[in-house]
Coordinates of C-alpha atoms in Angstrom, one line a residue:
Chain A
X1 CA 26.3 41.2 1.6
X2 CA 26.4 37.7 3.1
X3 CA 24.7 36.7 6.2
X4 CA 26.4 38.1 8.6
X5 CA 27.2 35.3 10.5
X6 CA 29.4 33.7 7.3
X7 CA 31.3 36.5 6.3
X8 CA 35.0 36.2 6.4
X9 CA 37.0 37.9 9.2
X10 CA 38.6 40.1 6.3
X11 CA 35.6 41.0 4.6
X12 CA 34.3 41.7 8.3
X13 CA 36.8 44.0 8.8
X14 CA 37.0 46.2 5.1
X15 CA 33.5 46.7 6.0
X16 CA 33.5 47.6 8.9
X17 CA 36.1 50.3 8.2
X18 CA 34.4 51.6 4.9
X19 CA 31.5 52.3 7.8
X20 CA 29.1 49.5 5.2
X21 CA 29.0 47.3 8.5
X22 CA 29.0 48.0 12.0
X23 CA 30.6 46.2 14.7
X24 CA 27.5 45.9 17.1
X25 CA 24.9 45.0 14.6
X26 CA 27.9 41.8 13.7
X27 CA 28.3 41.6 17.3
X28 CA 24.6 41.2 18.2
X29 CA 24.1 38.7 15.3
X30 CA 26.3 36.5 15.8
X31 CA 25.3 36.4 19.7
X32 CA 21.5 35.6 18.6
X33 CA 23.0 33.1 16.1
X34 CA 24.9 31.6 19.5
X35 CA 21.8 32.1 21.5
X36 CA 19.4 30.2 19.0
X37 CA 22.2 27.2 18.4
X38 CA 24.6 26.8 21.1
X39 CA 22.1 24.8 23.4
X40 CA 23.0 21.8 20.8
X41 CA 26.7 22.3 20.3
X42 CA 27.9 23.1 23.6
X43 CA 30.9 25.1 21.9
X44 CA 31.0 28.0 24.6
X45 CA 31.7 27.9 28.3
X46 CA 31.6 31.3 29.4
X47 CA 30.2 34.5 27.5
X48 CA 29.8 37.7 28.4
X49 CA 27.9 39.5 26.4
X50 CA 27.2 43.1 27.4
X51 CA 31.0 42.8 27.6
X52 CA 31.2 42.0 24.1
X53 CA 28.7 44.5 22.9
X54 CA 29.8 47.5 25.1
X55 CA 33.4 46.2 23.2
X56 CA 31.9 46.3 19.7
X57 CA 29.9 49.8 20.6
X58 CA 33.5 51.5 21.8
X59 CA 34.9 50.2 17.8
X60 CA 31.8 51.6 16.3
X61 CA 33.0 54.6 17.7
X62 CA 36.3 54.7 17.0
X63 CA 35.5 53.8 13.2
X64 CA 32.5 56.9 13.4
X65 CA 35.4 59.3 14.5
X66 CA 37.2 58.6 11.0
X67 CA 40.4 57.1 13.4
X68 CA 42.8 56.0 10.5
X69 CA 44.9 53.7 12.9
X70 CA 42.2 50.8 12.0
X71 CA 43.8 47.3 13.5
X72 CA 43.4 44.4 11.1
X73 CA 40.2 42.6 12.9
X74 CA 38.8 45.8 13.8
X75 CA 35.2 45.4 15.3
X76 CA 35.5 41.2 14.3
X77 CA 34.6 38.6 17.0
X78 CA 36.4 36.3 17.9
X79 CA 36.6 33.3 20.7
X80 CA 39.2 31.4 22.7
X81 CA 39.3 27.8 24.1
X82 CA 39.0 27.6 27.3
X83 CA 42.7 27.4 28.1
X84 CA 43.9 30.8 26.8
X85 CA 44.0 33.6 29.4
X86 CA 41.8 36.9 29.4
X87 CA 41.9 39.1 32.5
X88 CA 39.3 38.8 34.7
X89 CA 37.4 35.7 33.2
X90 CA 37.8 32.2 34.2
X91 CA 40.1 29.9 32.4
X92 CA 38.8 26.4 33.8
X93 CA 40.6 24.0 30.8
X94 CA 37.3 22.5 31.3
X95 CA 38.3 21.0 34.6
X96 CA 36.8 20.9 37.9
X97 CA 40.6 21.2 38.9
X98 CA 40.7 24.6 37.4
X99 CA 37.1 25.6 38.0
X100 CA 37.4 28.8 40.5
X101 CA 41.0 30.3 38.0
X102 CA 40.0 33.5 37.6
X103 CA 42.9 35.0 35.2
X104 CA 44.9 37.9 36.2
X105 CA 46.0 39.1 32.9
X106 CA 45.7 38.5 29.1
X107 CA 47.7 35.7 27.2
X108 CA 49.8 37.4 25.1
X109 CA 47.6 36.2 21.8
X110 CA 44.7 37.4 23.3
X111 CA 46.1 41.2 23.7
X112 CA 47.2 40.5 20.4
X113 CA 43.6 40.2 19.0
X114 CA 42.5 42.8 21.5
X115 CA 45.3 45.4 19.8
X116 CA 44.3 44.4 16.2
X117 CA 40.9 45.5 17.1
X118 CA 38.9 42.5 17.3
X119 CA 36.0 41.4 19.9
X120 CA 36.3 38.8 22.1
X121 CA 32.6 36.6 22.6
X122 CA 33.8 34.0 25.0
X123 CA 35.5 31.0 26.0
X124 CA 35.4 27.6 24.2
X125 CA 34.9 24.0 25.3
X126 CA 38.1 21.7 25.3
X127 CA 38.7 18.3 26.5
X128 CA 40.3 19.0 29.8
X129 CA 43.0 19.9 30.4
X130 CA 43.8 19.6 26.5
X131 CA 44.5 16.2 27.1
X132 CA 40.9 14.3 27.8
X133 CA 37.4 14.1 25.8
X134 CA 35.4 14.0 24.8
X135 CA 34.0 13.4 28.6
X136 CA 30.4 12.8 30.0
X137 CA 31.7 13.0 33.3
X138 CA 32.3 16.7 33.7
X139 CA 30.4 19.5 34.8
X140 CA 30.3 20.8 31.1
X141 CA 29.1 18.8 28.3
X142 CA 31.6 17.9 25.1
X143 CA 31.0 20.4 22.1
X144 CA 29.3 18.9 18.7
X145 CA 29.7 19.0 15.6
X146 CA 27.9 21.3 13.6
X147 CA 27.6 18.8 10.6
X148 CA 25.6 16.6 12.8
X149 CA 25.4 16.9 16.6
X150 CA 25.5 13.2 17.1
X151 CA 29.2 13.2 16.1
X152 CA 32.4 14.2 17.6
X153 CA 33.7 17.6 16.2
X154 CA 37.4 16.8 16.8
X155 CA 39.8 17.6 19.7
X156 CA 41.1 18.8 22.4
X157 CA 39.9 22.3 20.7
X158 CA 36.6 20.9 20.3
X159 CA 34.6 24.1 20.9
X160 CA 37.1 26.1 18.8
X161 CA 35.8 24.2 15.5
X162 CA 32.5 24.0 16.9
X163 CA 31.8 27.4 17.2
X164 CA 33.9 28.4 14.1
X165 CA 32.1 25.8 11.7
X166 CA 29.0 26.8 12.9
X167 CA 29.1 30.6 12.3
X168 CA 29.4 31.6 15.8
X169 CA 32.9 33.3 15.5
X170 CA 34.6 33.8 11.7
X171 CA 38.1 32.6 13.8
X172 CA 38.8 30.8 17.1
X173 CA 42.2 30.2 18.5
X174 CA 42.9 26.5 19.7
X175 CA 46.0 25.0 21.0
X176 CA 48.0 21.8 19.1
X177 CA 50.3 19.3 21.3
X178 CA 49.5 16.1 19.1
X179 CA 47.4 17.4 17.1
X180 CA 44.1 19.7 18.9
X181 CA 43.7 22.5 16.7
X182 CA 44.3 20.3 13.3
X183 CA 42.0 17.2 14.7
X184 CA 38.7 19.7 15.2
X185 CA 39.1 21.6 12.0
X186 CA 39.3 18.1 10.0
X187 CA 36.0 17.0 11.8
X188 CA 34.9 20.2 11.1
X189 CA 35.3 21.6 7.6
X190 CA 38.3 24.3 8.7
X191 CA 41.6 25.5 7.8
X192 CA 43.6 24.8 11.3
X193 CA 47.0 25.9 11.9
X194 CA 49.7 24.6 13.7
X195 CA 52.8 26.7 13.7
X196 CA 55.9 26.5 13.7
X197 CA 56.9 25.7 17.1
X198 CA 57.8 29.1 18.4
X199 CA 55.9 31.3 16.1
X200 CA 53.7 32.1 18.6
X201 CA 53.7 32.8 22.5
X202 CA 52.2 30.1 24.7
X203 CA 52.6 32.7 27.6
X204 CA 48.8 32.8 29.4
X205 CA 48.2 29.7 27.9
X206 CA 47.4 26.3 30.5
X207 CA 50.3 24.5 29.2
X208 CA 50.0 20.4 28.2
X209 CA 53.6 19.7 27.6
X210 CA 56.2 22.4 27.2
X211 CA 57.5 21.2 24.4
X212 CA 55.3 20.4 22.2
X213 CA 51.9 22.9 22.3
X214 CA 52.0 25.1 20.3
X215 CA 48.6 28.1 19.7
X216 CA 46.7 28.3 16.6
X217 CA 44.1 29.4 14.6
X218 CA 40.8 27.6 13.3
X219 CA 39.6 29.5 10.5
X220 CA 36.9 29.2 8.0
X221 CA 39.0 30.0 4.8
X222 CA 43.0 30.3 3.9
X223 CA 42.8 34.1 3.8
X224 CA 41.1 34.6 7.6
X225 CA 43.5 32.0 9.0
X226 CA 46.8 33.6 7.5
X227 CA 45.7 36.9 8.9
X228 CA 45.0 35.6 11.9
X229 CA 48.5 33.8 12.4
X230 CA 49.7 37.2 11.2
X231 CA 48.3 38.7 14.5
X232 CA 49.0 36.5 16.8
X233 CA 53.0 35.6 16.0
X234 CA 55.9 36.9 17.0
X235 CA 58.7 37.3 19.5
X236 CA 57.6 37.4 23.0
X237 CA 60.1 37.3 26.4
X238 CA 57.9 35.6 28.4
X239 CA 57.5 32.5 26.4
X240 CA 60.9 30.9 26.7
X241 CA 60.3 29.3 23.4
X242 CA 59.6 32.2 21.0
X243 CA 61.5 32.4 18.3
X244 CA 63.6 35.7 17.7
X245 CA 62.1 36.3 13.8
X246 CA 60.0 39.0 12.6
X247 CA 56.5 38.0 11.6
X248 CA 56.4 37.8 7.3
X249 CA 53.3 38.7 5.1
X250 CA 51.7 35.0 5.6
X251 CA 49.2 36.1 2.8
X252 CA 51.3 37.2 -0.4
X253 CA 51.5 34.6 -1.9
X254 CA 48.2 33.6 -1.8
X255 CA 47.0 34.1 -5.5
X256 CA 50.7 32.8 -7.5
X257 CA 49.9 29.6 -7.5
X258 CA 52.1 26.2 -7.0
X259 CA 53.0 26.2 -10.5
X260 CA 56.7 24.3 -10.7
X261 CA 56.0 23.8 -6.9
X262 CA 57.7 20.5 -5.5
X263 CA 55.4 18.9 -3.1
X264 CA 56.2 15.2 -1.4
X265 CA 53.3 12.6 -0.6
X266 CA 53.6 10.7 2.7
X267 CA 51.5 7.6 1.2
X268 CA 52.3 5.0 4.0
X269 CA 51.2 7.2 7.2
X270 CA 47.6 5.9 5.7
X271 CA 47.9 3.5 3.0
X272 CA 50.3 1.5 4.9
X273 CA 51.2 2.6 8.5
X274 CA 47.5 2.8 8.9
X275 CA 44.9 2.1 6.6
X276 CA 42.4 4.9 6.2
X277 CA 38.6 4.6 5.0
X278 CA 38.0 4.8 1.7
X279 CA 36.7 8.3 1.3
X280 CA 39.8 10.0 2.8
X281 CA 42.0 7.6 0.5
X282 CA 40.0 8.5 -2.5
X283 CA 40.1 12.7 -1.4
X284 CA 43.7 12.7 -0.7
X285 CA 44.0 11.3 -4.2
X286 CA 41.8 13.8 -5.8
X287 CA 43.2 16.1 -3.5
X288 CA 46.9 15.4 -5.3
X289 CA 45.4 15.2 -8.7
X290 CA 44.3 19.0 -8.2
X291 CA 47.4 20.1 -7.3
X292 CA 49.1 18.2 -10.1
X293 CA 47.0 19.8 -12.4
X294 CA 47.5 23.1 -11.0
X295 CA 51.3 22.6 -12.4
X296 CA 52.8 21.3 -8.9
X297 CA 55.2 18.3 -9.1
X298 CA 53.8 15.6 -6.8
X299 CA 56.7 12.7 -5.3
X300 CA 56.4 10.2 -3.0
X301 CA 58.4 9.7 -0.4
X302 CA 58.8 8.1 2.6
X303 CA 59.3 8.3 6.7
X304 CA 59.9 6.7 9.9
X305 CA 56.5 4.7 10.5
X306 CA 53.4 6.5 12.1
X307 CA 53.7 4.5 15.7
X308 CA 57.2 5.6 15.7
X309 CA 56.7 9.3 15.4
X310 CA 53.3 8.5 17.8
X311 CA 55.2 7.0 20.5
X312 CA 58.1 9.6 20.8
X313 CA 55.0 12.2 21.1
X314 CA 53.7 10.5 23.5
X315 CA 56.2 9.8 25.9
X316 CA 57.1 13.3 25.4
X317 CA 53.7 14.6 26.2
X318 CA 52.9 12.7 28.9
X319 CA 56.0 12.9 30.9
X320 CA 55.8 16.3 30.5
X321 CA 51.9 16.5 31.6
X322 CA 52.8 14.6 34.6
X323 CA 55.6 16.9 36.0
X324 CA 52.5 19.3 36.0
X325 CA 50.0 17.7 37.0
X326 CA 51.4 15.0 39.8
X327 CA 50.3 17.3 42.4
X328 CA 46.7 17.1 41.2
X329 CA 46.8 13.3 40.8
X330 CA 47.7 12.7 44.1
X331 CA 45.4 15.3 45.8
X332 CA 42.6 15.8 43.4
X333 CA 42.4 12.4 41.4
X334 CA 38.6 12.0 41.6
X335 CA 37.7 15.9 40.0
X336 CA 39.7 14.6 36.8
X337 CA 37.2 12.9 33.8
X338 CA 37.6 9.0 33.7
X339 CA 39.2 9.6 30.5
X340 CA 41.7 12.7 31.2
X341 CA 43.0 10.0 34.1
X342 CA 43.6 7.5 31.8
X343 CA 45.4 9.1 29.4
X344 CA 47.8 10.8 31.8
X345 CA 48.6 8.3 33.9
X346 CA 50.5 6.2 32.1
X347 CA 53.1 9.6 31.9
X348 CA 53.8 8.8 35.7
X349 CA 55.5 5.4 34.8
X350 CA 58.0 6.3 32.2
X351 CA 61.2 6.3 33.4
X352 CA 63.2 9.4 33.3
X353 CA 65.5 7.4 30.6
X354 CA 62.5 6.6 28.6
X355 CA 61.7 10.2 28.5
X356 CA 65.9 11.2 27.3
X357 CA 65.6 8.9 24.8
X358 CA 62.5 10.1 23.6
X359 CA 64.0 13.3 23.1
X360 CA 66.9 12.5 21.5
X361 CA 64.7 10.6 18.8
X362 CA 62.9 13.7 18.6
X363 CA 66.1 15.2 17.6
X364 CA 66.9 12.9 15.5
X365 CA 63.8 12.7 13.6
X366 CA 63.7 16.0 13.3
X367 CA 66.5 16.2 11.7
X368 CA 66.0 13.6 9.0
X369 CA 62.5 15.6 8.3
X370 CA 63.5 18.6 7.4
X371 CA 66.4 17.1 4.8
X372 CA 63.3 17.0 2.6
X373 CA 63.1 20.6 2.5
X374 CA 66.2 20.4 0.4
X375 CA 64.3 19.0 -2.4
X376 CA 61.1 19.8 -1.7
X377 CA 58.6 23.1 -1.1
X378 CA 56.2 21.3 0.9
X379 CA 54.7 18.2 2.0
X380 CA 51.4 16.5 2.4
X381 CA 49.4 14.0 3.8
X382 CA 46.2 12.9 6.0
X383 CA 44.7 14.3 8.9
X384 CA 41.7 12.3 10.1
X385 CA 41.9 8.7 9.1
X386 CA 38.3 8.8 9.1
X387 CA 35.5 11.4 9.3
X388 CA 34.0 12.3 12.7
X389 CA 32.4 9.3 14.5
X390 CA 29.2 9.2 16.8
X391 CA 30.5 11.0 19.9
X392 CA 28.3 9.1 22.5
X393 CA 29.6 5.4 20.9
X394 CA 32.5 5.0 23.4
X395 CA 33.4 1.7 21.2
X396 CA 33.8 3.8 17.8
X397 CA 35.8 6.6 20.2
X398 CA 38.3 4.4 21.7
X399 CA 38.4 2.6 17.9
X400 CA 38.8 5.6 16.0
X401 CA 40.4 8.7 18.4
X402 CA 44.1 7.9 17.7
X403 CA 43.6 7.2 13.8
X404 CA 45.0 10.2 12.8
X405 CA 48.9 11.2 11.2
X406 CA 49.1 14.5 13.3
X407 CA 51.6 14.0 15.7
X408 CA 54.6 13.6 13.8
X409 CA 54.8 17.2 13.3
X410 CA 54.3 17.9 16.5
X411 CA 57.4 16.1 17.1
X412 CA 59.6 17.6 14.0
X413 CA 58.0 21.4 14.8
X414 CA 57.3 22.1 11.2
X415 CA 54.2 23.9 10.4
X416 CA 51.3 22.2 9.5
X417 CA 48.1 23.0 8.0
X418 CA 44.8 21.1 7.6
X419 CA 42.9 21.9 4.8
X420 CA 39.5 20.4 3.7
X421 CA 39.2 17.8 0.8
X422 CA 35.7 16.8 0.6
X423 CA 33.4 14.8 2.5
X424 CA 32.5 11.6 3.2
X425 CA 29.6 9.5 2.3
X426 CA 27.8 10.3 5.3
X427 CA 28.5 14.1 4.5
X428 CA 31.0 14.7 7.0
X429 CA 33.9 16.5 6.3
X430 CA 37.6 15.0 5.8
X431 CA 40.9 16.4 5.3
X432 CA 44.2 17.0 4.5
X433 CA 47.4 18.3 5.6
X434 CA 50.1 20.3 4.3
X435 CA 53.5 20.8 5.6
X436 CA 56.4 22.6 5.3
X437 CA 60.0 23.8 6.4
X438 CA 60.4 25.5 9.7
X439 CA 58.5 29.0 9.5
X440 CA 57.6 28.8 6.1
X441 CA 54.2 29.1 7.1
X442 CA 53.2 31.2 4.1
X443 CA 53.7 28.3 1.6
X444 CA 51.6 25.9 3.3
X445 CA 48.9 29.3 2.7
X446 CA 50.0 29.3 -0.8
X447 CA 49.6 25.6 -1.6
X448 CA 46.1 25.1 0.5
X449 CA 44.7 28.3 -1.3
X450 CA 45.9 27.7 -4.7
X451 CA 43.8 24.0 -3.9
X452 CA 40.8 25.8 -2.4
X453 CA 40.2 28.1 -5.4
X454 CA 39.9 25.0 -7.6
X455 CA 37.8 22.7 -5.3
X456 CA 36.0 25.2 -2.9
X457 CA 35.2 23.1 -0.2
X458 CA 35.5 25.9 2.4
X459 CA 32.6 27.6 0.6
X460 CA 30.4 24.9 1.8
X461 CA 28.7 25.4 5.7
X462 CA 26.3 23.2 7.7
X463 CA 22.6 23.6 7.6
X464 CA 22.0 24.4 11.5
X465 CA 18.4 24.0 11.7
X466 CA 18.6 20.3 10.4
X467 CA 22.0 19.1 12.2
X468 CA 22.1 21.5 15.0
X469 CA 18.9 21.4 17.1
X470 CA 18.5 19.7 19.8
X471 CA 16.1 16.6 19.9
X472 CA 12.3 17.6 21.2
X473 CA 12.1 16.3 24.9
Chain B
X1 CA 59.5 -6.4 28.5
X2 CA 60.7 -3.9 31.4
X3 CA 57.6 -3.3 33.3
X4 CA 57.2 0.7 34.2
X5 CA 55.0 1.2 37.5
X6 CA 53.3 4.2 38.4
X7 CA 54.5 5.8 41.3
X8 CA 53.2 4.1 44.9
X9 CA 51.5 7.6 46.2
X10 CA 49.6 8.3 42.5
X11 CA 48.6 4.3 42.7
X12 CA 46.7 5.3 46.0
X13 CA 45.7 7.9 44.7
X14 CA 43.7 6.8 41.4
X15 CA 43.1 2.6 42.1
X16 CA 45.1 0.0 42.0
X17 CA 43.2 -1.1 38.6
X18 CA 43.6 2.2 37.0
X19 CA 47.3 2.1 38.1
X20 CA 48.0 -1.4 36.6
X21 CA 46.4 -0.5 33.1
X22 CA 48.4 2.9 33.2
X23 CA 52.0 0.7 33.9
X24 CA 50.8 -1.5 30.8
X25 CA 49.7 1.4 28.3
X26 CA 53.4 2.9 29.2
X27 CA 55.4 0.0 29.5
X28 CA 54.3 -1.2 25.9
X29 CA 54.9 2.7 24.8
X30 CA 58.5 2.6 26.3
X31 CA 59.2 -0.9 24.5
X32 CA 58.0 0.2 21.3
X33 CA 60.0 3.8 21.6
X34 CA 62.6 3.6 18.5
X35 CA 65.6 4.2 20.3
X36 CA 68.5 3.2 17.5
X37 CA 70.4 6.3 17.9
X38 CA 73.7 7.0 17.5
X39 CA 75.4 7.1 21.1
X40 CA 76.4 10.4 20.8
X41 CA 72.6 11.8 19.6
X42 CA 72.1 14.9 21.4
X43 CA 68.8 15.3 22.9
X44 CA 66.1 17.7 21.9
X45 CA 66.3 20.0 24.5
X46 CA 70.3 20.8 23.3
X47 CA 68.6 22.3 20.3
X48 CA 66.9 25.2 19.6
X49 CA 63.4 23.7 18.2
X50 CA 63.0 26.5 16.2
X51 CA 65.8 25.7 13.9
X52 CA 67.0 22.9 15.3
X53 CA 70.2 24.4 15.8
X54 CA 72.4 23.7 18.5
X55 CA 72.2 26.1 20.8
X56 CA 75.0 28.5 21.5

């Protein structure tokens, strides 16, 4: 068996149910593994753990009993950033703001993993509010990147690809507005999902902007993260934005291949548009070379410019943010971080025209996106510009924090996947993303796995005890 | 360019100087905001985002 701590939800689970594995020895193993490493990561801001354990001992139970009604992530941890709702704990969105929340019920994803069987260990950093970060000015400190805890490991869902990439949890669940669960599994090493918008309930869930977040999985391979979109979509009343679909098998096609497959290349968003470092220009290469030789037909094509898509996100997000949080910005300015502030005031200035015309560009854009879903089965392009940079260099932050070609699907809605492609020459990881038509989730799987099988890059995990530890005093 | 302020009870709120950066930061955002639509462009929230069907 592997360790314990980097087994795959799925092999977690089919051993757990053949009785070869039981849920509190997992359990207990990954909380020591927390226990030894978390002091240097930051990636959890409230556990519980006799909770957990007393959780994992009632699925032992069950599974000693011979109950045939198994869920899917029976007796499997998992975690939730801190802006996902479980009854009785604290959702704080890592805000002072938000500090004393005590939920009153679950987010609907999160009885969705309870129902599937699988054990909650606690609730993740975020920038606050999903919006700031990473911030020194908090009463919480920014997660860290497992692959060196002198670098940034992504964001908002910072401690979601913390804790995931380190072996604390084999899946966390982030959120993605303009980009927070894709942004921390590039910087980490991880598959991260952004759904279709709609897929999945936001009900429970601290919102950022209406209409664009969107809940998703951080996983450490394409199999764990199409099972755990599996559980967590689906129509829900309370979230007036879930879509009225059945949830499909997101795994089937998982070994066919992209043979014949038709995949466009956005090129410009970093060649052009922006001009990313060398390493992620020479991975996304290699990256397209795989695929091409994996029998897929590779195209370029070609977009409204990065800033444009950028600029309609942000005026979106941001007006939005503000009819939510101008209450708290005129009566609790001072508990927000420096840099939450600064990114969400300028949302109080747009005009109410600014933010209809940003809309109806979203609309537009939309539109023209998906017409290359005509011709084509999927599309790709960057994540990151860059690998993660030092976290504490507020120069390389401000420099490097918006390089990235996430947003525009946050604006379209399509799904969109990041995938790993490598590393760069400091060993950091880098990444890709693939997208595709609205709710056809289960190619972006396909495509990401069929690459994974030939490159392996998600088989690869940070050495803890040398990137992890914190600094003698 | 059209200048966009932030809102006189927020400006007391947060600092005069943290106001004025946020009215440039959005003010530059709002000029650069491709607006070349057709004058009859629906907007998205006509549409069901999911599909981007119209809504019935």
């Amino acid at each position: 068996m592997n360790e314990l701590h980097w087994l795959e939800a799925h092999e977690a689970a089919e051993l757990i149910a053949s009785k070869k594995l039981s849920p509190v020895e997992l359990t207990q193993s990954l909380l020591n593994r927390i226990e030894k490493y978390d002091p240097g990561l930051n990636a959890f801001l409230t556990m519980r753990p006799e909770a957990s354990l007393a959780a994992a001992k009632e699925a032992e139970d069950i599974v000693m009993r011979d109950d045939t009604s198994l869920g899917p992530l029976h007796g499997v941890p998992f975690a939730l950033k801190d802006i996902i709702d479980v009854s009785s704990w604290p959702t704080t969105a890592h805000s002072k703001i938000l500090a004393d929340n005590i939920a009153e019920k679950d987010a609907e994803v999160t009885a969705r993993l309870k129902a599937a069987g699988a054990i909650l260990l606690g609730k993740l950093s975020t920038h606050e509010f999903a919006l700031g970060g990473p911030s020194f000015d908090l009463p919480w400190p920014p997660a860290r990147n497992p692959w060196g805890r002198e670098y940034y490991p992504g964001g908002s869902s910072s401690g979601s690809g913390a804790a995931v990439a380190a072996g604390f949890v084999p899946i966390a669940l982030g959120s993605d507005t303009g980009g927070s669960v894709r942004g921390p599994a590039s910087m980490n090493g991880l598959l991260g999902m952004k759904p279709t918008y709609g897929r999945v309930s936001r009900n429970g869930v601290v919102p950022l902007s209406f209409s664009l977040d969107n809940v998703g999985p951080l996983t450490r391979t394409v199999r764990d993260n199409a099972l755990a979109l599996s559980i967590i979509s689906g129509f829900d009343t309370k979230d007036p934005a879930s879509a009225e679909l059945g949830v499909p098998n997101f795994s089937k096609d998982l070994d066919i291949g992209v043979k014949d497959l038709r995949i466009g290349v956005i090129r410009h968003f970093y060649q052009k548009d922006m001009i990313a470092g060398d390493d992620v220009i020479a991975a996304m290469e290699e990256a397209l070379t795989v695929l091409s030789d994996s029998g897929a037909q590779i195209q370029e094509i070609n977009t409204h410019p990065l800033i444009d898509y950028a600029t309609c996100n942000r005026i979106i997000l941001l007006s939005e943010a503000c009819a939510i949080h101008q209450e708290w910005l005129t009566t609790r300015a001072n508990d927000y971080a420096e840099s939450t502030l600064s990114r969400l005031l300028p949302g109080t200035a747009f005009s109410a025209v600014d933010y209809v015309q940003a809309l109806r560009t979203r609309a537009r854009y939309a539109a023209e996106f998906n017409t290359f879903f005509n011709n084509f089965d999927a599309v790709i392009t960057v994540n990151n510009m860059e690998a993660a940079f030092p976290i504490e260099d507020s120069a390389a932050r401000e420099k490097y924090y918006p390089r990235q070609a996430r947003a525009p699907f946050n604006v379209t809605g399509n799904p969109a996947l990041a995938v790993p492609i490598g590393f760069s020459h400091e060993g950091l990881p880098i990444s890709m993303q693939i997208i595709t038509n609205q709710f056809d989730e289960a190619m972006a799987y396909r495509v990401a796995a069929t690459y994974d099988k030939v490159t392996q890059w998600t088989a690869k995990h940070p050495d803890l005890d040398k990137t992890a530890t914190l600094p003698a005093e | 360019m059209n200048i966009r302020n932030v809102p006189e009870e927020i400006k007391t709120a947060v600092g005069e100087e943290r106001a004025s950066k946020a009215s440039e930061t959005a003010s530059a955002a709002a000029e650069r905001l491709d607006r070349d639509n057709f004058w009859h462009q629906e907007s998205a929230n006509v549409y069901r985002a999911q599909t981007w069907t119209e809504k019935k």
